[in-house]
Every structure is written in structure tokens, then in C-alpha cells.
Coordinates of C-alpha atoms and ligand atoms in Angstrom, one line a residue:
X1 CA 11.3 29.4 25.4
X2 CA 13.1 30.8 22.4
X3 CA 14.3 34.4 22.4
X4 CA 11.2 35.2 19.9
X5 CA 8.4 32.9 19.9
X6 CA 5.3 32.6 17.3
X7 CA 2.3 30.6 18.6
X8 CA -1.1 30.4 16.1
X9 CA -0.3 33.8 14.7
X10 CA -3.0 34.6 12.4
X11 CA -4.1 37.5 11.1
X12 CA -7.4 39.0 9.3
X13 CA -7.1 42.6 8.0
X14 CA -10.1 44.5 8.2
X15 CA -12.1 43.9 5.0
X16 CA -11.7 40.3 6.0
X17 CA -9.0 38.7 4.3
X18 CA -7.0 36.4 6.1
X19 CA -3.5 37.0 5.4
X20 CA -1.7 34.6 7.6
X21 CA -3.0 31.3 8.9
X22 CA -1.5 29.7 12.3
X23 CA 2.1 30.6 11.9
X24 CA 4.1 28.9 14.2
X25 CA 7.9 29.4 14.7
X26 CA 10.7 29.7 17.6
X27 CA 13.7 32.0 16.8
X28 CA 16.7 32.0 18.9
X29 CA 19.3 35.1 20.1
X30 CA 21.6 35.7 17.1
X31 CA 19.7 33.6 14.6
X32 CA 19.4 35.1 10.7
X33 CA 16.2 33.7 9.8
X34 CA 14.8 34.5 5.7
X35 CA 11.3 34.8 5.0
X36 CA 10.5 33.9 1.7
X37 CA 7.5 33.2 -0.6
X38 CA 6.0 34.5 -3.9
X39 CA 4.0 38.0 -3.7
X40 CA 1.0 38.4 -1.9
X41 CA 2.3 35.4 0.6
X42 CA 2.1 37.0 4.2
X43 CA 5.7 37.7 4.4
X44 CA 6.0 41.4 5.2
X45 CA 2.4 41.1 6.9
X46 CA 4.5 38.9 9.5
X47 CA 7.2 41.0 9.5
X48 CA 4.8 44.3 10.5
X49 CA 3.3 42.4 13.4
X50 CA 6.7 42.0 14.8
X51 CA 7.6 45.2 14.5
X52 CA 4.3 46.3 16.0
X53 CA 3.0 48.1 12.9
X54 CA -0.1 45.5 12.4
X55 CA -2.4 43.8 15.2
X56 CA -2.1 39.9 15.7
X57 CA -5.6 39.2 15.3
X58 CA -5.3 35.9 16.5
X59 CA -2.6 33.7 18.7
X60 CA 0.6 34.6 20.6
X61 CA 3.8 36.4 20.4
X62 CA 6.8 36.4 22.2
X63 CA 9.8 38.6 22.9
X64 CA 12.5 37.5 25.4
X65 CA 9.4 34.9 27.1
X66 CA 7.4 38.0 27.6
X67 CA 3.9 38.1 25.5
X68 CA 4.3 41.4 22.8
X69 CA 1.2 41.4 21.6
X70 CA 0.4 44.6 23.0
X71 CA 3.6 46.6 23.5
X72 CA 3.8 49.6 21.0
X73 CA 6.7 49.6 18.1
X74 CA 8.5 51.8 20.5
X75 CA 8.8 49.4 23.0
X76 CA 9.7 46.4 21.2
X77 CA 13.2 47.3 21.0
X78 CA 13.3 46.4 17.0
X79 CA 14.4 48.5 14.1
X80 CA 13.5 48.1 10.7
X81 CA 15.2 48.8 7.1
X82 CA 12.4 48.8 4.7
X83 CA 12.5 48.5 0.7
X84 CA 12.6 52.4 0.0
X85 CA 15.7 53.3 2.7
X86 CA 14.4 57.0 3.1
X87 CA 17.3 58.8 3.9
X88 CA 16.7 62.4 4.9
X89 CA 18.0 64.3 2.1
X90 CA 19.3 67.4 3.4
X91 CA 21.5 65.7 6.3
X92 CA 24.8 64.3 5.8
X93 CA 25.7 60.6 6.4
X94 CA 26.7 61.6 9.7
X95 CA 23.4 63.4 10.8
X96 CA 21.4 60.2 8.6
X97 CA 23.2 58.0 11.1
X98 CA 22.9 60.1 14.6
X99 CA 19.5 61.3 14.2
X100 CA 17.8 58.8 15.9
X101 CA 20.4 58.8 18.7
X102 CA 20.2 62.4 18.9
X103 CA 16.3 62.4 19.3
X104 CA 16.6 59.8 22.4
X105 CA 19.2 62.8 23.8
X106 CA 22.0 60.7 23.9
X107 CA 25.4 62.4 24.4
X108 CA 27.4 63.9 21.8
X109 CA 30.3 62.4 22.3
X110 CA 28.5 58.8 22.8
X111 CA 26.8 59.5 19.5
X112 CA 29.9 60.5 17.6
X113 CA 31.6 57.4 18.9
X114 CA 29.2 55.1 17.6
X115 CA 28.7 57.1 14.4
X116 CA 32.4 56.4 13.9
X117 CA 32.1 52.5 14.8
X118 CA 29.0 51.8 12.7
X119 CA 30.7 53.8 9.4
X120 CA 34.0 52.3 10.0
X121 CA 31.9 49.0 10.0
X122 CA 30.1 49.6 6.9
X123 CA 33.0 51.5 5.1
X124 CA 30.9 54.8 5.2
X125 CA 33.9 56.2 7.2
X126 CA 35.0 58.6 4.1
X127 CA 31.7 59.8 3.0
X128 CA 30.3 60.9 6.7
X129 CA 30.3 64.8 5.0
X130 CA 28.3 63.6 2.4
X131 CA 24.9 64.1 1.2
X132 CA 22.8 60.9 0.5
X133 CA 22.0 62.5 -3.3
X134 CA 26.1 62.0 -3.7
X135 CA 26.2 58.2 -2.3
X136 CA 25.9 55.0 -4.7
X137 CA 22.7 53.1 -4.6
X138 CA 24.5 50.5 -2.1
X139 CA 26.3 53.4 -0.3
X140 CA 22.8 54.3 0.7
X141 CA 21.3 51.2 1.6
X142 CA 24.5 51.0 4.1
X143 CA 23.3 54.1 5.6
X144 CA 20.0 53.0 6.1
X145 CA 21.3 49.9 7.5
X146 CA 23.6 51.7 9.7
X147 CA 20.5 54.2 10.6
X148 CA 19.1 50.9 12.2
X149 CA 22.2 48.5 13.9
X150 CA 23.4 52.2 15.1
X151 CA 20.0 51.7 17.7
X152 CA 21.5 48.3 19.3
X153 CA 18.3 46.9 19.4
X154 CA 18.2 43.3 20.0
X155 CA 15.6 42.9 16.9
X156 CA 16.5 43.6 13.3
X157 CA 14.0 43.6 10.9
X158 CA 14.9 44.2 7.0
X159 CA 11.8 44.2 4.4
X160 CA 13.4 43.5 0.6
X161 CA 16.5 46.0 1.2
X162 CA 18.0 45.5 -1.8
X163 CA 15.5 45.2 -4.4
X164 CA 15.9 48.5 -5.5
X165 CA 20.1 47.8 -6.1
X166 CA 21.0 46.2 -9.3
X167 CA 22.1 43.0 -9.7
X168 CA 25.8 43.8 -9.3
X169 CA 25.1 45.9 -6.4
X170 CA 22.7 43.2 -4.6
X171 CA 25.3 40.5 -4.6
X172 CA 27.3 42.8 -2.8
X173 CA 25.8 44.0 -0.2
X174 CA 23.9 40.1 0.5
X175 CA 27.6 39.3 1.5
X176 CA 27.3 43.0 3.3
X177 CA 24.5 42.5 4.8
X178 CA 26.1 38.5 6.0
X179 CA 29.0 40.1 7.2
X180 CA 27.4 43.2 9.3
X181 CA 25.0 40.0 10.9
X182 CA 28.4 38.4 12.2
X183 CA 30.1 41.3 13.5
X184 CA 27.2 43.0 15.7
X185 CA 25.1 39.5 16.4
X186 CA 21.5 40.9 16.6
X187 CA 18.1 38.7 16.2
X188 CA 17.5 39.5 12.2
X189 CA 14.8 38.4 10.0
X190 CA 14.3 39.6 6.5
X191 CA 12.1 39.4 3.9
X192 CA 12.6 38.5 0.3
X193 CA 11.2 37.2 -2.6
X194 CA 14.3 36.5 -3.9
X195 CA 15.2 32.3 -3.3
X196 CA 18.9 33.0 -3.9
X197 CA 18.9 35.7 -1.5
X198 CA 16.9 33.2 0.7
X199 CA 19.6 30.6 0.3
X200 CA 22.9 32.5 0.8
X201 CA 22.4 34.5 3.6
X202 CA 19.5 32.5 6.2
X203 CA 20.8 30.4 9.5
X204 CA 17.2 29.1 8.6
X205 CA 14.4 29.5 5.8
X206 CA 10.6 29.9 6.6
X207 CA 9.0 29.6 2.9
X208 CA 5.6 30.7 2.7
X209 CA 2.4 30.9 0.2
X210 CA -0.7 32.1 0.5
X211 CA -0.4 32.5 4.2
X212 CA 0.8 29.3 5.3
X213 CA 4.1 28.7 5.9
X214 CA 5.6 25.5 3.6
X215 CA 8.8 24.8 5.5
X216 CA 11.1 25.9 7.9
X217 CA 14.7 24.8 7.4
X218 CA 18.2 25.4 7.1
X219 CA 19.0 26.3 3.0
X220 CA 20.5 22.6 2.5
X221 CA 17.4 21.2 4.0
X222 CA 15.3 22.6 2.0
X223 CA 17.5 22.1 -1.2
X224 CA 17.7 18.4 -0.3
X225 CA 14.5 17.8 1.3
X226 CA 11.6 19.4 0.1
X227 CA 8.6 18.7 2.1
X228 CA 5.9 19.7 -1.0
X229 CA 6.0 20.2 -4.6
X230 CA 6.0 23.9 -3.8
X231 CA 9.0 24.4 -2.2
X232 CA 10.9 21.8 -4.4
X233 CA 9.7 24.4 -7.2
X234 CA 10.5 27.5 -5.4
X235 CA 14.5 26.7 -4.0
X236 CA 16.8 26.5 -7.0
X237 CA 17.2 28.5 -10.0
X238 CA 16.1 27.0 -12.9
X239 CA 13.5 25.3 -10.6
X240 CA 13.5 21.7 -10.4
X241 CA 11.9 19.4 -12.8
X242 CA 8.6 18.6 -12.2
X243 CA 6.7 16.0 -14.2
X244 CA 3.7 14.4 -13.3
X245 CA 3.2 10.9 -13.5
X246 CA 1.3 7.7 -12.4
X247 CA 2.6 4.7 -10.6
X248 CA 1.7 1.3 -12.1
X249 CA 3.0 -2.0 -11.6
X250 CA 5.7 -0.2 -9.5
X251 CA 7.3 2.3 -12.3
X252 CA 6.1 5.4 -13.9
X253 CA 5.8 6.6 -17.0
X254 CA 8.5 10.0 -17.9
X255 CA 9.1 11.2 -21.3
X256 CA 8.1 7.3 -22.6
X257 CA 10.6 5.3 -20.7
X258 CA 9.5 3.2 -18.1
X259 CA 11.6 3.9 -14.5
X260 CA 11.4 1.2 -12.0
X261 CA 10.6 3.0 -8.5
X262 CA 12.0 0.3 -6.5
X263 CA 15.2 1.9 -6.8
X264 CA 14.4 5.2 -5.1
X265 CA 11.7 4.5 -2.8
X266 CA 11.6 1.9 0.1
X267 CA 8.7 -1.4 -0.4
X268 CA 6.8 0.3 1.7
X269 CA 7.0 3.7 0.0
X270 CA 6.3 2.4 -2.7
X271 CA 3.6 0.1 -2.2
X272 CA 1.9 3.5 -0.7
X273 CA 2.1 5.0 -4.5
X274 CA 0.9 2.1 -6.3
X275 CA -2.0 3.2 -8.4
X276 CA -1.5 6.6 -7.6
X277 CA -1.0 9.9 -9.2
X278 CA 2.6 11.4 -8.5
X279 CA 4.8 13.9 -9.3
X280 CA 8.3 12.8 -10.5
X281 CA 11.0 15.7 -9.3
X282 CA 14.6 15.8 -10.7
X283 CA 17.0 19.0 -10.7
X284 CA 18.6 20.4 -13.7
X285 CA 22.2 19.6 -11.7
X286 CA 21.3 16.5 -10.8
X287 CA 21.8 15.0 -14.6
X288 CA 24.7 13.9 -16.4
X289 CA 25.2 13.4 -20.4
X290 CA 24.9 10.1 -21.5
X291 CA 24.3 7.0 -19.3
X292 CA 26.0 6.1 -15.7
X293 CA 25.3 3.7 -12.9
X294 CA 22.8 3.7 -10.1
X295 CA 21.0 6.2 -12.2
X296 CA 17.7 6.6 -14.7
X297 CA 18.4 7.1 -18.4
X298 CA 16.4 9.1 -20.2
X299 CA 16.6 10.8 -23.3
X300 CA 14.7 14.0 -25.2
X301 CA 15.0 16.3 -28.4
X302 CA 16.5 19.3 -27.6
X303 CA 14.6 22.5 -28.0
X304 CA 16.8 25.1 -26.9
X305 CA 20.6 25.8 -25.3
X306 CA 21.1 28.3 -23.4
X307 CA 25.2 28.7 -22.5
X308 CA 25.2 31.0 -19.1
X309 CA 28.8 30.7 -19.0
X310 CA 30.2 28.2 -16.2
X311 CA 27.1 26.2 -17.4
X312 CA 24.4 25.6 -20.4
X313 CA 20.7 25.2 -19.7
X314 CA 19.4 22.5 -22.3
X315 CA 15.6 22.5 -22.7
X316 CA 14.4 18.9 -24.0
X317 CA 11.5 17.8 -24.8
X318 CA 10.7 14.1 -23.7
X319 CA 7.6 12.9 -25.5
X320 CA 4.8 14.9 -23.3
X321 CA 7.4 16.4 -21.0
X322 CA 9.3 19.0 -20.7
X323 CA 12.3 19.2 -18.6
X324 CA 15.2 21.7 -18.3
X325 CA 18.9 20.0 -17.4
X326 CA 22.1 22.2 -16.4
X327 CA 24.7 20.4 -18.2
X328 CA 29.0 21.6 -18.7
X329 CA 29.2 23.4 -22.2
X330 CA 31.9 21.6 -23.3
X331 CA 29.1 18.5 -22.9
X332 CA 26.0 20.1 -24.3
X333 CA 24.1 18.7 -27.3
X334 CA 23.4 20.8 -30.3
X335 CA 20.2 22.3 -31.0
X336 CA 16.9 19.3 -32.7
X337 CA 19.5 16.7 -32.1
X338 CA 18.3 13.9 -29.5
X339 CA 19.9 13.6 -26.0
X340 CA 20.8 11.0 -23.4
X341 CA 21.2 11.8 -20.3
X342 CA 21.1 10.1 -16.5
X343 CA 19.4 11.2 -12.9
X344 CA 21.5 9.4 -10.5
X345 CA 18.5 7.8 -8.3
X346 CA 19.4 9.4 -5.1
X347 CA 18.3 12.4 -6.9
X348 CA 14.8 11.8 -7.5
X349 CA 11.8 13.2 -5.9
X350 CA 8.6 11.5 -5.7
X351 CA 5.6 13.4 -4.6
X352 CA 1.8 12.6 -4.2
X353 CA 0.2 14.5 -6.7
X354 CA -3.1 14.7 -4.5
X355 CA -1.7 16.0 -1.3
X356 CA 1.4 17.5 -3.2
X357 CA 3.8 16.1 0.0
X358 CA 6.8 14.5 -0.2
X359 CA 6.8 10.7 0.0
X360 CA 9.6 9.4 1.9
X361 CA 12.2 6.7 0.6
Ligands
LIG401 P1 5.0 41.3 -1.5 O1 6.2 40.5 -1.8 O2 4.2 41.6 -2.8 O3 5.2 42.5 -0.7 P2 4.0 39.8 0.8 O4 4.3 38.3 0.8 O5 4.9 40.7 1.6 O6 4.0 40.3 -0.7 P3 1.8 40.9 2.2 O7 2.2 42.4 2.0 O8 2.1 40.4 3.6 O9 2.5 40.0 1.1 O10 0.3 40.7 1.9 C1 -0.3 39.5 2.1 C2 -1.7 39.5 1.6 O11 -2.5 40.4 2.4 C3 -1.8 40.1 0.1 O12 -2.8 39.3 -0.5 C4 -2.3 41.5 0.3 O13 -3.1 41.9 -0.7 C5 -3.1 41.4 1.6 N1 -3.1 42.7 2.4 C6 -2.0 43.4 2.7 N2 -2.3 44.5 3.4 C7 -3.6 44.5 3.5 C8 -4.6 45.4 4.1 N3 -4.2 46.5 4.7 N4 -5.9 45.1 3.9 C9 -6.3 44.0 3.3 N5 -5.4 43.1 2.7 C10 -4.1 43.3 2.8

């Protein structure tokens, strides 16, 4: 058995509402796992029955083999970092860090050595004196961090830490955050509802909504292998293009140009879609100006440009579609004026529009 195990987990909150439905997942020692999803989607409901500070209503959990379901927080041998990092204001960093060792009765001189170890790790090492009013926003969140690694517990658990950092600030302290993971090795899962966060930092992805967990992969799976129209929505920033569609005579119909589907899906795939309603996926990245091989050409007025920098997003408008394209500004069309562009074939995405699954090649 993994080092934490999920089996059915479900659970109803009191009024009734069923917040997570039969969540099912096997983390091992060491892993960095990212749960992500839209609000309201069951993620930090998860999180708190880990930690102990909900009830599984239903189903089993598992620390180290052994069922948890009914050891106390103080047992489970977790600490947490929550959104707000609540520092206590009137201690310096140094007291922020050793409180909690100080409360177990730990030995001074143990404490201060760790104290030193952790700040030296987190490069807190020349404000110990400090009080947390006189830190930067991410100079606090690595105190609250520290506050929790500082435990050794074997269980890490971090509920959006950085969404109250800017953006600068957040992009740091993700690499932070990566880096602190690598050096002292615990168990950590942490919630966000942040995909780019998601995508940079996980060993693997659980994405949820509504309760039920979509998918549970490594980032590049679930970047190049979406199991639902969901999740090929939700990873990648802009999202990718979704139009929907109907298969007849073994092509759809996108933006008024018929594309042949033999070239992306297998007979048998295909022959599975004909007649069907489906949902034709393509990513911004995926497209190139003007027209290559082994690809689809398709072309669409162009609504607006937006120019990012190492990129332009170009909004077109393809008879009743819409679609959004990431093209090189040196390549990007002007404003009204029409534009050609390709998606190479092993970048489309066909999905049942029904069941909103993937449909394999
Ligand atoms: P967010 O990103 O907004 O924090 P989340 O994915 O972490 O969202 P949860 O906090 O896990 O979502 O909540 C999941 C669902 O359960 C939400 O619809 C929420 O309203 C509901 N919920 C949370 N706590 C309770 C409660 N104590 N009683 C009843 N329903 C609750």
C-alpha cells in the first residue's frame, strides 16, 4: 500500500451537501501531489480530512497502511500552511519558528539548531530579530512555511499559500516552495486554484469539479492527454479551443471548412463518432500562420490582437466559431484582416459531446 491511501472517500457535511464523491487516490513517500479545480470543487474539503479537521463521512483512509480515520490532527503527524499564514505578531522570526518546538518542550539548544537550519534554508537567516510587521509578503509566507517543515512531520499540507502574494512574489516563492520540497523530501499536497501553479510545481495533478475528481496525472499527461472536455479546458492558459461540432460522412464541420477525421482518429475511432455530436479541441500553440503539412487549414477574421510580449494572442472569428491562437508577433495578422492558419493533426482533440470523454485515436 502507498504511503497515503484514499479508498471511496466521500463526504456529506451536515446540512447535507455532498462535497466529495468516491475519491480515490494512492500517494507515495516524497511525492508533491497538486490539487486543483475551480472554487467550490472539494479541494480544501479533502485537504481538511487529511489533516483531521473534517470527518470522512464515508470510505477509508490511510496513513503509513494504518486506517486514520479516527486519529486526532495531533496524531497524524501533518502540518499545515494555510492561505492567511498567521504569524504571531509580537514574536520575532525566531520565536514564529520555535514556538511550536518550544511548546512540545524540546531542548533549547535542539530548537536553536533547527531554527538556524530551517532559516538558513529559507534565507530567513538575517531577519531571525525581526518582527513579522517588518518582513515582505513572501518573507512571511517563508516563515509560515518554515513554522511547519520546522515540525518534521512526514505530511505537508499547504491550502493556496501564495494567493495572498502578488504575481511577482508568487512566481517566486512556487520555485521556493519546489525547491524547499527537494531539500527536506516530506509527503506534500497543496491546494490551488491556480492551473499554472498546478503545472509547475506537482510530481502529479488530481483535478477536480464539483466533487469528483477529473484526472490524476503527471502535468504533461494532462497537457497532452486530457481525459474530458473539462480538464482539456482547465490546463493551459489561454484554455484550449473548444468548438463543437458534428461528425458526418467522416469530417466535421469548423469555422465552414470541412476536416476529414480520418487523419486524426483511427477507423474504428472514427466509425464510433459517425453521426455523433463532438467537440473539436485545438490549443492556441498548437497553430502555425499560413498552411503546412500533415495539418488542417483553417482560416478566420480577426477580431482582436493581443501582443503579451514573447507571444500575441489573436482572437478570430471562423464563421460560428470562435477560437483564440498564440501565434509569434513578428507573424501576427493585423486587426479585420482575414487569417490562415494550420493545426498540425496530431494536435487535435476529439471529444464526445454527450459524455464529454476523450475519444481515443
Ligand atoms: P475554494 O477554492 O473556493 O476554497 P474548494 O474547492 O476548496 O473551493 P471546498 O471549500 O472544499 O471547496 O468546498 C466544497 C463545497 O462544500 C462548496 O460547495 C462549499 O460551499 C461546501 N462546503 C464547505 N464547507 C461546508 C460546510 N461546513 N457545510 C456545508 N457545505 C460546505
Amino acid at each position: 500500500m502507498a504511503y497515503l491511501s484514499f479508498k471511496d472517500i466521500n463526504k456529506i457535511y451536515p446540512n447535507g451537501f455532498h462535497a466529495v464523491h468516491d475519491f480515490n487516490l494512492e500517494i507515495e513517500q516524497g511525492e508533491f501531489i497538486v490539487f486543483v479545480g475551480p472554487s467550490g470543487c472539494g479541494k480544501s474539503t479533502t485537504l481538511r480530512m487529511i489533516a483531521g479537521l473534517e470527518n470522512i463521512s464515508k470510505g477509508d483512509f490511510y496513513i503509513n497502511g494504518k486506517r486514520a480515520n479516527d486519529i486526532g490532527p495531533r496524531e497524524r503527524e501533518v502540518a499545515m500552511v494555510f492561505q492567511s499564514y498567521a504569524l504571531y505578531p509580537h514574536m520575532s522570526v525566531y520565536d514564529n519558528l520555535a514556538f511550536g518546538l518550544s511548546l512540545q518542550g524540546v531542548d533549547e539548544d535542539i530548537i536553536e539548531e533547527r531554527v538556524l537550519n530551517i532559516a538558513k534554508i529559507l534565507g530567513l537567516t538575517d531577519y531571525l530579530d525581526r518582527k513579522p510587521r517588518a518582513l515582505s509578503g513572501g518573507q512571511r509566507q517563508r516563515v509560515a512555511v518554515g513554522r511547519a517543515i520546522i515540525r518534521k512531520v512526514g505530511i505537508f499540507l499547504m491550502d493556496e499559500p501564495l494567493s495572498n502574494l502578488d504575481a511577482k512574489q508568487r512566481v517566486t516563492m512556487r520555485s521556493e516552495i519546489t525547491d524547499i520540497h527537494r531539500k527536506v523530501g516530506a509527503t506534500t499536497i497543496y491546494v490551488t486554484h491556480d492551473q499554472t501553479e498546478a503545472m509547475t510545481m506537482a510530481d502529479r495533478i488530481v483535478v477536480m469539479k464539483d466533487g469528483y475528481v477529473q484526472q490524476i496525472g503527471t502535468p504533461y499527461d494532462l497537457y497532452f492527454n486530457p481525459t474530458n472536455v473539462f480538464v482539456a479546458g482547465f490546463i493551459g492558459e489561454p484554455p484550449m479551443n473548444l468548438i463543437r461540432t458534428s461528425v458526418k460522412d467522416g469530417a466535421v464541420n469548423v469555422g465552414g471548412v470541412s476536416l476529414p477525421l480520418d487523419k486524426v482518429l483511427s477507423p474504428e475511432a472514427l466509425a464510433s463518432v459517425e453521426g455523433k455530436d463532438v467537440v473539436f479541441g485545438f490549443r492556441p500553440e498548437a497553430v502555425s500562420p499560413g498552411r503546412s503539412d500533415d495539418a488542417f487549414v483553417m482560416k478566420g477574421q480577426v477580431e482582436l490582437t493581443e501582443l503579451l510580449g514573447d507571444n500575441t494572442n489573436v482572437y478570430v472569428d471562423m464563421a460560428e466559431d470562435k477560437a483564440i491562437l498564440k501565434v509569434d508577433p513578428r507573424e501576427a495578422p493585423e486587426m479585420d484582416l482575414e487569417f490562415e492558419f494550420s493545426v498540425p493533426y496530431k494536435s487535435v482533440y476529439i471529444f464526445d459531446a454527450e459524455t464529454e470523454l476523450a475519444i481515443g485515436r
